[in-house]
mmCIF file with all atom_site columns, C-alpha atoms and ligand atoms in Angstrom:
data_model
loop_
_atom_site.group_PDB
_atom_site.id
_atom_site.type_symbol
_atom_site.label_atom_id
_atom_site.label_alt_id
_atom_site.label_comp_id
_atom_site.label_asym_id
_atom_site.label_entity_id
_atom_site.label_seq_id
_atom_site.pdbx_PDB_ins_code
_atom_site.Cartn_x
_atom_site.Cartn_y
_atom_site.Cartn_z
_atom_site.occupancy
_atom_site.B_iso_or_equiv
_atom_site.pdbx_formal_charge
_atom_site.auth_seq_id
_atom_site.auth_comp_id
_atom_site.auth_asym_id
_atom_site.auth_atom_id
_atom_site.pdbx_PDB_model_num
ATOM   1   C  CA  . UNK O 1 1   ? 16.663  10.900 10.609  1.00 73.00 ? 428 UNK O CA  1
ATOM   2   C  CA  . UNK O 1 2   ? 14.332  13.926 10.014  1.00 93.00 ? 429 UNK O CA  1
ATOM   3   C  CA  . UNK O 1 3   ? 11.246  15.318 9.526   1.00 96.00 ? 430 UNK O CA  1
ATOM   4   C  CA  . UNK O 1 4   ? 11.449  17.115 5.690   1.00 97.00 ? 431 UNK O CA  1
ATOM   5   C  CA  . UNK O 1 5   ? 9.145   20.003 4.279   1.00 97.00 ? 432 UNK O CA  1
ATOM   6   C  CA  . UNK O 1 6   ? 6.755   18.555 1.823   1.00 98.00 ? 433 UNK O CA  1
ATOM   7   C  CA  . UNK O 1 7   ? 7.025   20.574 -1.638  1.00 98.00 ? 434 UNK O CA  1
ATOM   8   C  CA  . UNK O 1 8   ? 3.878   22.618 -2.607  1.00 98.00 ? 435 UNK O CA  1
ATOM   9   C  CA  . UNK O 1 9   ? 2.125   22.226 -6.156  1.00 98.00 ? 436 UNK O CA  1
ATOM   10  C  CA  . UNK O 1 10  ? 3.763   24.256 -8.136  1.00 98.00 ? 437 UNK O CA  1
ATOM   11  C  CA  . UNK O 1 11  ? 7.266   23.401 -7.324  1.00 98.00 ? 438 UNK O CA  1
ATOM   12  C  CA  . UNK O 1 12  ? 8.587   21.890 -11.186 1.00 98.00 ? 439 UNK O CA  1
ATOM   13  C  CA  . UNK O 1 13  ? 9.954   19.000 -9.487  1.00 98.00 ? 440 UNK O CA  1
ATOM   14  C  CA  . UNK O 1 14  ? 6.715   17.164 -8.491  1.00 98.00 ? 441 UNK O CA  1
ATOM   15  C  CA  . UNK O 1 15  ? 5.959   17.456 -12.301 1.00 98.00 ? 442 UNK O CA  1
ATOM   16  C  CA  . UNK O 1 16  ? 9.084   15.699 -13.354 1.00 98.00 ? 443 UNK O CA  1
ATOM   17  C  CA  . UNK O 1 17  ? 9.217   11.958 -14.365 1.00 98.00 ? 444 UNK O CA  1
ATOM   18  C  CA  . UNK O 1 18  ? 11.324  9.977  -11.126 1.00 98.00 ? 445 UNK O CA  1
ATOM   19  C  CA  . UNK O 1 19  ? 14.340  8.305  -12.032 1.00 98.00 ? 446 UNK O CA  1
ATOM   20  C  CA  . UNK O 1 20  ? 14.445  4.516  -11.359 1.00 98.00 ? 447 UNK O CA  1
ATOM   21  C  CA  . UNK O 1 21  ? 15.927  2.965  -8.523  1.00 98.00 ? 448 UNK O CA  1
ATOM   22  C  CA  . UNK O 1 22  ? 19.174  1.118  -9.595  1.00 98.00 ? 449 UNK O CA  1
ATOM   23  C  CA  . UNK O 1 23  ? 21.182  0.276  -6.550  1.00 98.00 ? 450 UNK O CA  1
ATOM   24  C  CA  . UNK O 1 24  ? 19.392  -1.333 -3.491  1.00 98.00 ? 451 UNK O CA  1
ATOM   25  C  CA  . UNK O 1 25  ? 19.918  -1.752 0.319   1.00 98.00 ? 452 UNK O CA  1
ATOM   26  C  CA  . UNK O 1 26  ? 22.359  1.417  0.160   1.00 98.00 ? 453 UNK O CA  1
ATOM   27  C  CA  . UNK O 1 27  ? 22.756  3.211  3.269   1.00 98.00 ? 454 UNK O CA  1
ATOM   28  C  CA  . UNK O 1 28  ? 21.317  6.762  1.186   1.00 98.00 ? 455 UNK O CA  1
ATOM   29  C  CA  . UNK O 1 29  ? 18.425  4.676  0.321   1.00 98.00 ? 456 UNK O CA  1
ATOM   30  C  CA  . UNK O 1 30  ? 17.845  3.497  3.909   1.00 98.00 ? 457 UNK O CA  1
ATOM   31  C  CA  . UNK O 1 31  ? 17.998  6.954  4.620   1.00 98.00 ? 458 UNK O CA  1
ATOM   32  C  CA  . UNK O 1 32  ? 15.781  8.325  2.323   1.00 98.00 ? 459 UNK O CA  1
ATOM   33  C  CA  . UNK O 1 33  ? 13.177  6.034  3.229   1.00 98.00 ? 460 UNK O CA  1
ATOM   34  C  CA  . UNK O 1 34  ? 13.174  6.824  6.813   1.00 98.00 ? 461 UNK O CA  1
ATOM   35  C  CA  . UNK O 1 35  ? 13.282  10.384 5.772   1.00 98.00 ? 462 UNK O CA  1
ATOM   36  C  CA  . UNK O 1 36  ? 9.855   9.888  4.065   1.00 98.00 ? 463 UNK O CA  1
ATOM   37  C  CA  . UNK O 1 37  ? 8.651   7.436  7.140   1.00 97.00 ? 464 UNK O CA  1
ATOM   38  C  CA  . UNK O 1 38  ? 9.222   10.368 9.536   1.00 97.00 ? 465 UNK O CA  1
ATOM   39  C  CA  . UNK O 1 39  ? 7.531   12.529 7.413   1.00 97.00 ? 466 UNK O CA  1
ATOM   40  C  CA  . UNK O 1 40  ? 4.474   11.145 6.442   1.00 95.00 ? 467 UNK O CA  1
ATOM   41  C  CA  . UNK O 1 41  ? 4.053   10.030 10.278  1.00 93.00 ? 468 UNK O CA  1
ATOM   42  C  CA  . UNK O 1 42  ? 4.509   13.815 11.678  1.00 94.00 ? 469 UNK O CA  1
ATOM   43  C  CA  . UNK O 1 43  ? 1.766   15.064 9.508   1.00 93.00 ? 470 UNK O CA  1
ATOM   44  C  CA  . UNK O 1 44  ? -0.204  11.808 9.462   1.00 88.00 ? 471 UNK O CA  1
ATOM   45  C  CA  . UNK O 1 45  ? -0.544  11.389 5.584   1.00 91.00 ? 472 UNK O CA  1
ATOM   46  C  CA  . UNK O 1 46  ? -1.373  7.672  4.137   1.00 92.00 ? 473 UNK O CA  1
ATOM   47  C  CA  . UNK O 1 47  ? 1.179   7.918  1.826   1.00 96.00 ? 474 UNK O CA  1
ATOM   48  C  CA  . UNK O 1 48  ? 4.279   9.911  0.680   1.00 98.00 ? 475 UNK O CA  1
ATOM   49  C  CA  . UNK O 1 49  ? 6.338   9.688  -2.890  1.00 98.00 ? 476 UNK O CA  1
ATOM   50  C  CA  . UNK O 1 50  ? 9.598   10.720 -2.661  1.00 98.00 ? 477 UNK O CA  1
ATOM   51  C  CA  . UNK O 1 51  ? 9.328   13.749 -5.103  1.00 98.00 ? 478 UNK O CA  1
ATOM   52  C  CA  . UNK O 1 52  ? 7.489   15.241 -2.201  1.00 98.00 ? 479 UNK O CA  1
ATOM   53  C  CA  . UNK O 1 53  ? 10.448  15.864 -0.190  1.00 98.00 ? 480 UNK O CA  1
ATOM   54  C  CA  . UNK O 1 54  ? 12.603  16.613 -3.443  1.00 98.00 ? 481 UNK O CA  1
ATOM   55  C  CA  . UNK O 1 55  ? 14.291  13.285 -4.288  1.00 98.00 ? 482 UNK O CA  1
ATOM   56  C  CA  . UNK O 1 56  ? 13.249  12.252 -7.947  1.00 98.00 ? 483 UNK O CA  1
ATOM   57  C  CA  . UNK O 1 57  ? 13.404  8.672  -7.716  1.00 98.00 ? 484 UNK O CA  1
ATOM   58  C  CA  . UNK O 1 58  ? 11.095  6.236  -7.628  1.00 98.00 ? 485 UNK O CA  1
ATOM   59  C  CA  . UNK O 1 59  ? 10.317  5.265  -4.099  1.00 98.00 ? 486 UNK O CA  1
ATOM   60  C  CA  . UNK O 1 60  ? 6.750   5.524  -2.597  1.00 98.00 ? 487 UNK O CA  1
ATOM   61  C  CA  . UNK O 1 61  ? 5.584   4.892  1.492   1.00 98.00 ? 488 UNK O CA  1
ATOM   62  C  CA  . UNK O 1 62  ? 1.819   3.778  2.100   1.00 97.00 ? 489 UNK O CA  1
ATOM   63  C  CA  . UNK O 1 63  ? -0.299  2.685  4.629   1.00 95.00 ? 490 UNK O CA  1
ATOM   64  C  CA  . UNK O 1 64  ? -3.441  3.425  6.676   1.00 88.00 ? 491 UNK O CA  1
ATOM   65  C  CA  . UNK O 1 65  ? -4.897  2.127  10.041  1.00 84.00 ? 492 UNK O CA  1
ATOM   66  C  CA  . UNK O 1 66  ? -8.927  1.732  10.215  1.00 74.00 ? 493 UNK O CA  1
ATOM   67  C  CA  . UNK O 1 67  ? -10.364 4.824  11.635  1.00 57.00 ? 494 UNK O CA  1
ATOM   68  C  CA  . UNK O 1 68  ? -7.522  7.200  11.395  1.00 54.00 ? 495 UNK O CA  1
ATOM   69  C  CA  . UNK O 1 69  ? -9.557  8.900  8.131   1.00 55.00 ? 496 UNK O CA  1
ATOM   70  C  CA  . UNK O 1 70  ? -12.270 7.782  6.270   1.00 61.00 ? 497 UNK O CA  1
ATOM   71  C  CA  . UNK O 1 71  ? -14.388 5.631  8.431   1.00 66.00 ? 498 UNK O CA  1
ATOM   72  C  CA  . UNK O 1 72  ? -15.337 3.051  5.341   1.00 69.00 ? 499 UNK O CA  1
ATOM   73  C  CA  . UNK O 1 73  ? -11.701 2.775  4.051   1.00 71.00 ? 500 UNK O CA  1
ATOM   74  C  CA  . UNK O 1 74  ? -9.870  -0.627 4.473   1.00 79.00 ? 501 UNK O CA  1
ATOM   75  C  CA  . UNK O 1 75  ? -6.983  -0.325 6.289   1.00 89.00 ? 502 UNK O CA  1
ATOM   76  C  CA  . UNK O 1 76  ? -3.946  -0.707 4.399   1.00 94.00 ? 503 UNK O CA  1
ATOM   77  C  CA  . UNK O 1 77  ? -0.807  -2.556 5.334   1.00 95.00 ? 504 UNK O CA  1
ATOM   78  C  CA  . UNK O 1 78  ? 2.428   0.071  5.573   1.00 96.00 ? 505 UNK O CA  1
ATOM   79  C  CA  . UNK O 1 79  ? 4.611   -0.755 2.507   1.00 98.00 ? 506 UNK O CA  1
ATOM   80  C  CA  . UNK O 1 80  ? 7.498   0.756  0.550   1.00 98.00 ? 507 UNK O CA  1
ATOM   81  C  CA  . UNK O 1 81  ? 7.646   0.675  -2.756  1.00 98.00 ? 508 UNK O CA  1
ATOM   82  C  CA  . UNK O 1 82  ? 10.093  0.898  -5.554  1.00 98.00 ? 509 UNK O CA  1
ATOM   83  C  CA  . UNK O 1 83  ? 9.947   1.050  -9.413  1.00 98.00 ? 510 UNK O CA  1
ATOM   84  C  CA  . UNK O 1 84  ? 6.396   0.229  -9.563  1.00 98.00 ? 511 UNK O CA  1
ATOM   85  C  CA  . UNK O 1 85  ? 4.422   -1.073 -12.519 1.00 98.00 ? 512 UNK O CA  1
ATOM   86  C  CA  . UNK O 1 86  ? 0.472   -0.853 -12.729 1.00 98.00 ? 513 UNK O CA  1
ATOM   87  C  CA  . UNK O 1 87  ? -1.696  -2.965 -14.530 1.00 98.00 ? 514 UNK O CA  1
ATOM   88  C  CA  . UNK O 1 88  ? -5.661  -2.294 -13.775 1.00 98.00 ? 515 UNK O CA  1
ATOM   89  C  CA  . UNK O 1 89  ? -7.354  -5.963 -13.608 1.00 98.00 ? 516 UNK O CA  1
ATOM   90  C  CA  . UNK O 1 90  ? -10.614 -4.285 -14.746 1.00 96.00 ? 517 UNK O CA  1
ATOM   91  C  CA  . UNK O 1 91  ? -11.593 -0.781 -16.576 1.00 97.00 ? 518 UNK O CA  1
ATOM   92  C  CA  . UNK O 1 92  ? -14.135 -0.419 -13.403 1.00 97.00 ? 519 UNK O CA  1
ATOM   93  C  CA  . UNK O 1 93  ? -13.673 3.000  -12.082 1.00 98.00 ? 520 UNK O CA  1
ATOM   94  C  CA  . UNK O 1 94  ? -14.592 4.430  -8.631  1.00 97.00 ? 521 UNK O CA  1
ATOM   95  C  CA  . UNK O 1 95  ? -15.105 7.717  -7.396  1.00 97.00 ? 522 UNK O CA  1
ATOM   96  C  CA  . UNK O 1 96  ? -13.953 9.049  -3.859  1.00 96.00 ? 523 UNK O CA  1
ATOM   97  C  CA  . UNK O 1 97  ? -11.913 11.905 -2.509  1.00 95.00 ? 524 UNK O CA  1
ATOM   98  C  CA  . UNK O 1 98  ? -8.331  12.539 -2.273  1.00 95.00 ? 525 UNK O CA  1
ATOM   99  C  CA  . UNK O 1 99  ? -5.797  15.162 -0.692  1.00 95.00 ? 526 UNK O CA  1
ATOM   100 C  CA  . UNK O 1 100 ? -2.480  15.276 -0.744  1.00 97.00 ? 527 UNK O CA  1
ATOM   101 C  CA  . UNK O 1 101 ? 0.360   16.287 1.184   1.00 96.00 ? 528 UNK O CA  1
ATOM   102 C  CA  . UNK O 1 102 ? 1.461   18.502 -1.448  1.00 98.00 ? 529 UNK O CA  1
ATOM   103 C  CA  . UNK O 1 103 ? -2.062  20.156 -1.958  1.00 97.00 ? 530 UNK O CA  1
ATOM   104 C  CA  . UNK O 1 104 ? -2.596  21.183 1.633   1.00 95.00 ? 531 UNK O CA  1
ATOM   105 C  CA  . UNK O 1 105 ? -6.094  22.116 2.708   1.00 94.00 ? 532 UNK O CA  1
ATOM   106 C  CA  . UNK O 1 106 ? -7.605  20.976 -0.690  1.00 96.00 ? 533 UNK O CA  1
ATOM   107 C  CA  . UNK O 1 107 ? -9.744  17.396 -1.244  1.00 96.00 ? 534 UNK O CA  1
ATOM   108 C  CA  . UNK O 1 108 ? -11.284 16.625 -4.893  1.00 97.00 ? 535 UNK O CA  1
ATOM   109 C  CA  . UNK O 1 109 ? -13.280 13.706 -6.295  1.00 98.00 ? 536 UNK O CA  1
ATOM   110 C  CA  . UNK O 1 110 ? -10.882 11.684 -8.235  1.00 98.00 ? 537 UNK O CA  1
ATOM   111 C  CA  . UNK O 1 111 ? -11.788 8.691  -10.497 1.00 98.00 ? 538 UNK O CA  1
ATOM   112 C  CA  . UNK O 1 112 ? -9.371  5.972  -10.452 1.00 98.00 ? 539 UNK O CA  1
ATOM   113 C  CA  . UNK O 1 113 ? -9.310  2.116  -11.594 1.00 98.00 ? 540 UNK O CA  1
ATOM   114 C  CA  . UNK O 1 114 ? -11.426 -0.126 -9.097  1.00 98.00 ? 541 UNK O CA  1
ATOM   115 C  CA  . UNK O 1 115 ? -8.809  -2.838 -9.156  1.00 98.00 ? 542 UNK O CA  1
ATOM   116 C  CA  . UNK O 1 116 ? -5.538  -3.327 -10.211 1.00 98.00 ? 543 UNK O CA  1
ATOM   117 C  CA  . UNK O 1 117 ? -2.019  -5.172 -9.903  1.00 98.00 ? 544 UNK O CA  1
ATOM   118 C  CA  . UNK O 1 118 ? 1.097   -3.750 -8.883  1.00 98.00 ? 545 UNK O CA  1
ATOM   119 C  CA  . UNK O 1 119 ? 4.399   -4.740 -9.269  1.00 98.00 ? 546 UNK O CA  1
ATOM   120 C  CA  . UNK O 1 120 ? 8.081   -4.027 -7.775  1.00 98.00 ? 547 UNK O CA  1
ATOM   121 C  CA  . UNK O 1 121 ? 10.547  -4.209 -5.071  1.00 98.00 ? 548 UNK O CA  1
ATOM   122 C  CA  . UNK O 1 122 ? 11.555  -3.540 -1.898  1.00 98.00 ? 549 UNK O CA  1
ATOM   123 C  CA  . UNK O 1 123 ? 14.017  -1.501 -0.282  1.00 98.00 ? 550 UNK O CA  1
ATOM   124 C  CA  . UNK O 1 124 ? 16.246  -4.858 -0.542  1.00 98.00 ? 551 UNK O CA  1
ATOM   125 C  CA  . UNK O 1 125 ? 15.376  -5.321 -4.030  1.00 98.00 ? 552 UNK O CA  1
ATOM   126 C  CA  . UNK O 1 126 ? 13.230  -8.434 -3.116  1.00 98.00 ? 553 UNK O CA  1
ATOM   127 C  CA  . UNK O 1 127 ? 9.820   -8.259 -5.866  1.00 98.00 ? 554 UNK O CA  1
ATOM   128 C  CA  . UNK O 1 128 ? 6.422   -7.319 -4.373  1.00 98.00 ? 555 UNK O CA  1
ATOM   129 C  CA  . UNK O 1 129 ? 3.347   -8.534 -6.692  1.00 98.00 ? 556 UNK O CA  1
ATOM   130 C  CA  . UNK O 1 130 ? -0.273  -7.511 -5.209  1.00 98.00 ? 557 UNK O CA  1
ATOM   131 C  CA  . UNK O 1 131 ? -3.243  -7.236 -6.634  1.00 98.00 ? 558 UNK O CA  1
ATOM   132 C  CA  . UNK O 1 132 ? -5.601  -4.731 -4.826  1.00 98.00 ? 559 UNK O CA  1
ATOM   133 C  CA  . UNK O 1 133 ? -8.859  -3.093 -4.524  1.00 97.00 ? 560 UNK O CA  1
ATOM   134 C  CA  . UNK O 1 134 ? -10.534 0.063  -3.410  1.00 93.00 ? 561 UNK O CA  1
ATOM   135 C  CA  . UNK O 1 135 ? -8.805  2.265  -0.668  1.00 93.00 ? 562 UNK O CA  1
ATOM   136 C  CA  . UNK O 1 136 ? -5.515  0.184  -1.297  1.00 96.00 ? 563 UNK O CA  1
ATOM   137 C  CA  . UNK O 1 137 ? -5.867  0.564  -5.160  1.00 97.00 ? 564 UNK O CA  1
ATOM   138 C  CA  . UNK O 1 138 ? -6.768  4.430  -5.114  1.00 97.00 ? 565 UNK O CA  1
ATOM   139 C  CA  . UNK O 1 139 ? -3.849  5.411  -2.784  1.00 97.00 ? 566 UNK O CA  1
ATOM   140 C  CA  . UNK O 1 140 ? -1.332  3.556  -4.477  1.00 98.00 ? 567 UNK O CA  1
ATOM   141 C  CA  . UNK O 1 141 ? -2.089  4.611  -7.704  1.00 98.00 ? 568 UNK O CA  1
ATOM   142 C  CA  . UNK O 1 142 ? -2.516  7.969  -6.297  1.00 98.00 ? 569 UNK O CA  1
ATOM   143 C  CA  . UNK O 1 143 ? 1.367   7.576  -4.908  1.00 98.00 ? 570 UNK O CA  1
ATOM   144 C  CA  . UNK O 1 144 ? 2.999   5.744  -7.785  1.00 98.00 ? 571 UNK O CA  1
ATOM   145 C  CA  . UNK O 1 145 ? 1.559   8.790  -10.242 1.00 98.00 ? 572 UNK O CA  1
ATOM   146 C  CA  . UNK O 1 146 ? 3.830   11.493 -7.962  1.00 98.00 ? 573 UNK O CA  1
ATOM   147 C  CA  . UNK O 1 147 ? 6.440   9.271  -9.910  1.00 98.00 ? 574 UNK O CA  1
ATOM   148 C  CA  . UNK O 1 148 ? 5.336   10.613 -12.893 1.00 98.00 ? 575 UNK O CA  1
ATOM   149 C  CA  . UNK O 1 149 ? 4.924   14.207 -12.414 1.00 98.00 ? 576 UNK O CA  1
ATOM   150 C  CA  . UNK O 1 150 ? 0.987   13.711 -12.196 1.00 98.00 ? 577 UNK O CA  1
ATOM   151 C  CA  . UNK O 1 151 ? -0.973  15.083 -8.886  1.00 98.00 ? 578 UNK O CA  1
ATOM   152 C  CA  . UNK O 1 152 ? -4.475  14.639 -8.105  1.00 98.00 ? 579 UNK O CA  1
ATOM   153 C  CA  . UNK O 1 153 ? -5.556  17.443 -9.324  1.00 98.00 ? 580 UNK O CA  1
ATOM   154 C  CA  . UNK O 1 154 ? -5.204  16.610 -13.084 1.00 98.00 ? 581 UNK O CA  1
ATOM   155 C  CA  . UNK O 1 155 ? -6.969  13.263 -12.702 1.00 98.00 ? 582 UNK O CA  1
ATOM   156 C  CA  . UNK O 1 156 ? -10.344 15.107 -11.348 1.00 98.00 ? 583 UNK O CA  1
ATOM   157 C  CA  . UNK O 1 157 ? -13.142 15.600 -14.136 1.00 97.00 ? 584 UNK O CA  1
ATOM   158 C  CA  . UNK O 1 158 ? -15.605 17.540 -12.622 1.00 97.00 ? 585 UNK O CA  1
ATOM   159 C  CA  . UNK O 1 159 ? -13.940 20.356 -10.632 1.00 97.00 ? 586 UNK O CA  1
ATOM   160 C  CA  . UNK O 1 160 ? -17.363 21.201 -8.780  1.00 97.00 ? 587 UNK O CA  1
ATOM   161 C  CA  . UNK O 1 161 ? -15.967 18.949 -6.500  1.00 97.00 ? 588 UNK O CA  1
ATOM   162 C  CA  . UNK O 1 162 ? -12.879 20.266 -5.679  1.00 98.00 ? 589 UNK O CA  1
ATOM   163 C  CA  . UNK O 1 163 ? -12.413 22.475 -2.706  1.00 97.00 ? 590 UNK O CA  1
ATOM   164 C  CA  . UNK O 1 164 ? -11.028 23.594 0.629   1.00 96.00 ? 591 UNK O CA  1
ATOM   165 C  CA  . UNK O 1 165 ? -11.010 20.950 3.315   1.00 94.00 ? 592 UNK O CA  1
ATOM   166 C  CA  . UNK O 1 166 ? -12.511 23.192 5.885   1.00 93.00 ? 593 UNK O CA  1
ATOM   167 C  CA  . UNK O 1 167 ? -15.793 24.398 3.589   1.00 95.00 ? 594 UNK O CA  1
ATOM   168 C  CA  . UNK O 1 168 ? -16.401 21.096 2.229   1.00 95.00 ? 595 UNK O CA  1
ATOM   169 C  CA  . UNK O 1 169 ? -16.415 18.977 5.203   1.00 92.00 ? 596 UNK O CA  1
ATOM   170 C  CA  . UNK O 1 170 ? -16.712 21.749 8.290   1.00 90.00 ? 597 UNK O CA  1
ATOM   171 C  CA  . UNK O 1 171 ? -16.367 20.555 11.491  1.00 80.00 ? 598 UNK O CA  1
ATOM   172 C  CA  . UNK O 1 172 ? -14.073 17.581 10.585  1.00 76.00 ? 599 UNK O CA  1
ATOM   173 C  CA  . UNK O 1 173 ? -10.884 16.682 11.041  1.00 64.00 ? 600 UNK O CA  1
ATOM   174 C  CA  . UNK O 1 174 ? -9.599  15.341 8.315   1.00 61.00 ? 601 UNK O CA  1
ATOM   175 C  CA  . UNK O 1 175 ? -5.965  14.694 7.160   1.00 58.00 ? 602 UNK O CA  1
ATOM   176 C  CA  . UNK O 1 176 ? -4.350  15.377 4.090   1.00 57.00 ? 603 UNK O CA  1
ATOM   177 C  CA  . UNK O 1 177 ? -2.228  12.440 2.216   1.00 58.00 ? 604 UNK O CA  1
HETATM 178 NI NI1 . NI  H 2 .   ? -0.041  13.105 -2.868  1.00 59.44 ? 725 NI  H NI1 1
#
């Protein structure tokens, strides 16, 4: 499959609504999926929507290992994920930072809900029902709102902590997702 470029903010597409996913275990879909697999794992992101690469549909890739990024983060099992549904559990909101593949350089302080359910299928159309918290919660609801035209950017609220990678954390290497 293939390495694709990740669109920049700005592009309109990341701020268009993603078409559901109506046809399942297709050999495009397959595709697609490995598309955004080989993607996210050349430039080591935790997650990847499939707007990013131009395909408005509702398909998002996560995962994280322990001690890749963000030494107190939970690791995160890989998953792909189709026509998701949120529900928070709780109106408990954390704080933490975020990048983004499509915001290169850039990491904000983003509030998002501590703990929430999510809901949908598989590549094979099989259901997936998890409730999550922390890490897991923030990154997918930071993927699943790519599928709504929203990027991290217009969640923060207090934009004195928003900045370039480099001057807010120098010396670091650390990854956008
Ligand atoms: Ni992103």
């Amino acid at each position: 499959m293939a390495i694709k470029s990740v669109l920049k903010m700005g592009e309109p597409l990341l701020l268009q609504q993603a078409r559901l996913v109506e046809q399942f275990d297709t050999p495009q879909l397959h595709a697609l999926i490995q598309d955004m697999r080989d993607t996210m794992t050349h430039l080591n992101g935790a997650g990847l929507a499939a707007p990013q690469i131009g395909v408005s549909l509702q398909v998002v890739i996560f995962g994280f290992e322990k001690n890749q990024r963000y030494p107190d983060a939970d690791e995160v099992p890989f998953t792909i994920l189709l026509n998701p549904q949120l529900t928070p559990l709780s109106e408990d909101m954390e704080e933490d930072w975020e990048g983004c593949l499509s915001v290169p350089g850039m990491r904000g302080i983003v509030p998002r809900f501590a703990r929430l359910r999510y809901q949908g299928v598989d590549p094979y159309g099989n259901g997936i029902d998890r409730s999550v918290s922390g890490f897991h919660a923030r990154v997918v609801q930071h993927e699943c709102d790519h599928l709504q035209g929203i990027l991290y950017p217009m969640r923060i609220r207090d934009f004195r902590q928003f900045g370039f990678t480099d001057v807010l954390f120098p010396g670091q290497q650390i990854i956008d997702d």
